Coordinates of C-alpha atoms in Angstrom, one line a residue:
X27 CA -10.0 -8.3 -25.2
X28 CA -6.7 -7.0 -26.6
X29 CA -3.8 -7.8 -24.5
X30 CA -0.1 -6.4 -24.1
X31 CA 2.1 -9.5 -24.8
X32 CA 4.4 -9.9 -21.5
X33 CA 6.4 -10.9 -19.7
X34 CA 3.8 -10.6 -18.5
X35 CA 0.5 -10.5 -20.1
X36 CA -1.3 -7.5 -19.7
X37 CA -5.2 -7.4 -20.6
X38 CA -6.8 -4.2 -22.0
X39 CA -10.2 -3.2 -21.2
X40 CA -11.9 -1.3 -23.9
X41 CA -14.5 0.9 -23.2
X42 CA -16.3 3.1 -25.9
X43 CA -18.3 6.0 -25.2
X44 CA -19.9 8.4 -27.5
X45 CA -18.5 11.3 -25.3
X46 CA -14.8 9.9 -25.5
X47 CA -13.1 12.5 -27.9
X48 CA -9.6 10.9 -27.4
X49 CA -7.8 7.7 -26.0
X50 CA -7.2 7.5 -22.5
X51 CA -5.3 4.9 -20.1
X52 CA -7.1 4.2 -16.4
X53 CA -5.3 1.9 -14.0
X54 CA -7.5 0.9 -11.5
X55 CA -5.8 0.9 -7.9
X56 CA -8.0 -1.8 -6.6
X57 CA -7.2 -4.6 -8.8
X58 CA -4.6 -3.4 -11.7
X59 CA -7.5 -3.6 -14.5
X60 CA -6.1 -1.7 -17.3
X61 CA -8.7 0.5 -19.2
X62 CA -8.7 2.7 -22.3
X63 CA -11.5 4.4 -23.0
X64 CA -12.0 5.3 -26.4
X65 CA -14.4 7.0 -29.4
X66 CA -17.7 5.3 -30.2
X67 CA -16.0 5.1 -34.2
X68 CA -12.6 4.4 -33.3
X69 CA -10.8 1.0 -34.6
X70 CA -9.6 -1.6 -32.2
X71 CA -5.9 -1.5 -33.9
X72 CA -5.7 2.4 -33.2
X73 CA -6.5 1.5 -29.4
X74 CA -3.9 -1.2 -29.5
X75 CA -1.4 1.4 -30.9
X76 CA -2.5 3.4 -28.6
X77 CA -1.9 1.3 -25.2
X78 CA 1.4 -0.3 -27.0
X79 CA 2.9 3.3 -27.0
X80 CA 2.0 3.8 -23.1
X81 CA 3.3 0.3 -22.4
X82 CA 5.9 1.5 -20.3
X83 CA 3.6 4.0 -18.2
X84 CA 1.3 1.0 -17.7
X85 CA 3.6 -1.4 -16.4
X86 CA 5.9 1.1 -14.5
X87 CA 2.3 1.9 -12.7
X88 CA 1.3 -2.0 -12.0
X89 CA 5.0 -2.7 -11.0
X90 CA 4.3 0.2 -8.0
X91 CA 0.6 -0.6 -6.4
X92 CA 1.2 -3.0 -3.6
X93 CA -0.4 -6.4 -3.6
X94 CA -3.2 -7.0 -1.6
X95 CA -3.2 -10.2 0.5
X96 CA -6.5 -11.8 2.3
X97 CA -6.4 -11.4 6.0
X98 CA -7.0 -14.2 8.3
X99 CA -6.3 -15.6 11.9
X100 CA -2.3 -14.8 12.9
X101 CA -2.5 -11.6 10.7
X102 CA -0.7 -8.6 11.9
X103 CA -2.8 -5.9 10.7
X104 CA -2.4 -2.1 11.6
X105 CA -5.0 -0.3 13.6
X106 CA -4.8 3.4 14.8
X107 CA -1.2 3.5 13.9
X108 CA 0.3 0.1 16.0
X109 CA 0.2 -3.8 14.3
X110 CA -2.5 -5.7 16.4
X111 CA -2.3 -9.8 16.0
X112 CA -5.8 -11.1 15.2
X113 CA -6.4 -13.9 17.3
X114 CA -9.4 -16.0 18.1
X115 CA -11.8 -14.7 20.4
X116 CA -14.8 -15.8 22.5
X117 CA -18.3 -13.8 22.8
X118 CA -20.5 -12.3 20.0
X119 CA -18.3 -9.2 19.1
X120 CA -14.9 -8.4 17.9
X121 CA -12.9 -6.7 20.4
X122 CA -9.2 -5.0 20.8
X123 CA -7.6 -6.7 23.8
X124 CA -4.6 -4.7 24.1
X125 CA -2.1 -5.6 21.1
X126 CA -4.7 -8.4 19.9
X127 CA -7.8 -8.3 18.0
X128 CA -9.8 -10.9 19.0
X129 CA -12.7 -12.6 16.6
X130 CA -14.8 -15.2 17.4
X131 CA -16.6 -16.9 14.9
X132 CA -15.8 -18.9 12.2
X133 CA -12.2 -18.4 11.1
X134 CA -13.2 -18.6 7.4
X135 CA -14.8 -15.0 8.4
X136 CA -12.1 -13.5 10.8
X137 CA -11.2 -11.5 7.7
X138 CA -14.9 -10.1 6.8
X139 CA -15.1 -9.7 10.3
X140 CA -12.2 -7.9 11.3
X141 CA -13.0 -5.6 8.2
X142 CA -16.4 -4.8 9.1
X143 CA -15.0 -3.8 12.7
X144 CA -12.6 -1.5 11.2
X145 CA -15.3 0.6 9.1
X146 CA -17.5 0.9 13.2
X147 CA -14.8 2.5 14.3
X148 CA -13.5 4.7 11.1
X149 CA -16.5 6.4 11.0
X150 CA -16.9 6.6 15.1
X151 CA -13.5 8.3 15.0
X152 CA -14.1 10.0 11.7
X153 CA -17.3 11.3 13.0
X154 CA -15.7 12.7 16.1
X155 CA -13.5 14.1 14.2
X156 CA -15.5 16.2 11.7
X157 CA -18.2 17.3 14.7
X158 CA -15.0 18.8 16.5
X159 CA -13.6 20.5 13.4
X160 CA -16.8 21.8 12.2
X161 CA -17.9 22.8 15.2
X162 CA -14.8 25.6 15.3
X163 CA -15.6 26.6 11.9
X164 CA -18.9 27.2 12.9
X165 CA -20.6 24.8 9.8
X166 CA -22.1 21.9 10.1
X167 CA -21.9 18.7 6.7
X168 CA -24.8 16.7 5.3
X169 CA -23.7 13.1 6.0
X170 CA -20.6 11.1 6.1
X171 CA -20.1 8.2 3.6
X172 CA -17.2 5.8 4.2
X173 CA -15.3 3.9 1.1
X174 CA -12.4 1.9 0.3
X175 CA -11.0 4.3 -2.5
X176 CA -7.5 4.3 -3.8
X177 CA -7.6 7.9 -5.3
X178 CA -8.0 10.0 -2.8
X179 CA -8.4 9.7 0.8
X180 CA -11.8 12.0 1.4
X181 CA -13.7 14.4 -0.6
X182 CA -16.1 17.3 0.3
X183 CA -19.5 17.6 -2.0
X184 CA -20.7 20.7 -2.4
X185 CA -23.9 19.6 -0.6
X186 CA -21.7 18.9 2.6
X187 CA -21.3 15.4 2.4
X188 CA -18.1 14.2 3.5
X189 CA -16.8 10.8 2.1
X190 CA -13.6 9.4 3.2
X191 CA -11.8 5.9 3.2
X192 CA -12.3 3.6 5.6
X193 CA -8.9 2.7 5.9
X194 CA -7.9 5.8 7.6
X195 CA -8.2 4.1 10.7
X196 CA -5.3 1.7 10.4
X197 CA -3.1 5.2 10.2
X198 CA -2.0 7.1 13.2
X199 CA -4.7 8.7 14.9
X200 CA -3.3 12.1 13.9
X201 CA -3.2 11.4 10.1
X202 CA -6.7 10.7 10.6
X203 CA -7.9 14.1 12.5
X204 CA -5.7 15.8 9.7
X205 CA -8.1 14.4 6.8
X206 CA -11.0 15.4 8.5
X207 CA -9.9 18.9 9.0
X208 CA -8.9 18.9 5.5
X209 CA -12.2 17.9 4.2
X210 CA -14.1 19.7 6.6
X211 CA -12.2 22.9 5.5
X212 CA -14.2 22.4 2.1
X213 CA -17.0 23.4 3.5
X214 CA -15.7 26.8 4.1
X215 CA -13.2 27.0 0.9
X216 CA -14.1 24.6 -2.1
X217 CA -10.6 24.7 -3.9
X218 CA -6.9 24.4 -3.0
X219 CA -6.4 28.2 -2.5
X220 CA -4.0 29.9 0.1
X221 CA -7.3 30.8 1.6
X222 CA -8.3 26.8 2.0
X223 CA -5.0 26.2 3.4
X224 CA -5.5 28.6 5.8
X225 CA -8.5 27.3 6.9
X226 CA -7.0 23.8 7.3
X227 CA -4.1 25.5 9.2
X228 CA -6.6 27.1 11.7
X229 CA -7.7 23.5 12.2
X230 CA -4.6 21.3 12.0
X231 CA -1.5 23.3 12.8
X232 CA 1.4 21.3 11.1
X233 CA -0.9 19.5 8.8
X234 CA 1.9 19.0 6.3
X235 CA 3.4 16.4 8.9
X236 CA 0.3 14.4 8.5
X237 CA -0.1 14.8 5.1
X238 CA 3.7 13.6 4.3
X239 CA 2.8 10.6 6.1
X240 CA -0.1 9.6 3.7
X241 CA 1.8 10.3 0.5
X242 CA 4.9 8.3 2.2
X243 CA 3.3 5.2 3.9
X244 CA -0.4 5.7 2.9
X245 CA -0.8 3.1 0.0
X246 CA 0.6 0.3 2.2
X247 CA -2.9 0.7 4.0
X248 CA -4.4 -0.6 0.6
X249 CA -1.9 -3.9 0.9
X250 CA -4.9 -5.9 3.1
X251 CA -7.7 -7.1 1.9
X252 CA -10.4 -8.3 4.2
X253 CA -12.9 -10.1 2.1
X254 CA -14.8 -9.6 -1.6
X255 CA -14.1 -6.6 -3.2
X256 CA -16.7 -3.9 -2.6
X257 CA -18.3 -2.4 -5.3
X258 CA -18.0 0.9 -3.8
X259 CA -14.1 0.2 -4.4
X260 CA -12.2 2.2 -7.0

């Protein structure tokens, strides 16, 4: 594996693929694996070139994703927009007491746990959410799929599915209702257009108050980490 010498280190993933016409850089934004994809006939030393002359791209890019620390018992975590303590709890279930988030259980697991309680109540709220919005447009989606993706916060197939991240519930409740009227727009508009924005203005008056949010305070959502990393993770 070719490797950036450091300060520090940086390893290089190649990938070859006989559909690759050119060399291309991919950072991922759930652990900082570096990847260049590159022509099936291609030399490793052009690839090396290649990644030494974006060197500065790469690490300016790693230098800005926020690191991702395991949660555990005494964490301060945000949910719906407000930091919640998790604490240890009694019972069967996980459950929001107020300013605390209580776990029972083995405290080796309060992190899986509390994670697994956040994605029952994304897509409860996310659910709601997309009913409500759809519901006004008259259309109805497919399914909804929930993820822990660093690229975008939702997406609209043009089946109707609706995928969106999971961590959308740690935001404000309002940043939340604003993705789902965003993606539920798609199923009326499926571009950017002045048309789509219309559509999204219909739903969300003031949407681009919500949507600053996201691009100002969104990636801190991706600075907790609950447990193993999902392979549904990008």
């Amino acid at each position: 594996m070719p490797v950036l010498p450091g300060p520090p280190p940086v390893e290089i993933t190649l990938r070859r693929s006989a559909r690759t016409r050119r060399f291309s850089l991919r950072i991922s934004r759930l652990d900082g694996r570096v990847t260049l994809s590159m022509p099936l006939r291609a030399r490793e030393a052009e690839a090396l070139r290649f990644a030494t002359e974006q060197e500065g791209w790469i690490r300016s890019t790693l230098a800005d994703m926020p690191s991702q620390r395991l949660i555990g018992l005494g964490d301060e975590i945000p949910f719906e927009g407000r930091m919640v303590q998790i604490v240890p709890g009694q019972g069967r279930s996980v459950q929001l007491l107020g300013d605390s988030l209580a776990v029972p259980g083995d405290p080796a697991q309060a992190g899986v746990r509390v994670g697994a309680f956040l994605k029952v109540m994304a897509r409860d709220r996310l659910a709601a959410a997309c009913d409500r919005h759809a519901a006004a447009l008259g259309r109805s989606y497919t399914r909804i799929t929930l993820r822990d993706t660093r690229s975008r916060w939702g997406s609209c197939a043009h089946d109707g599915a609706l995928m969106f991240s999971w961590r959308l519930i740690m935001a404000p409740p309002t940043v939340l209702d604003y993705v789902a009227a965003h993606e539920v727009a798609h199923l009326v508009e499926m571009n950017h257009s002045a048309a789509f924005w219309a559509v999204v203005e219909r739903l969300y008056p003031q949407w681009q108050v919500q949507r600053a949010w996201l691009h100002d305070a969104g990636q801190a959502l991706h600075g907790h980490r609950f447990g193993p990393l999902s392979q549904n993770e990008d």
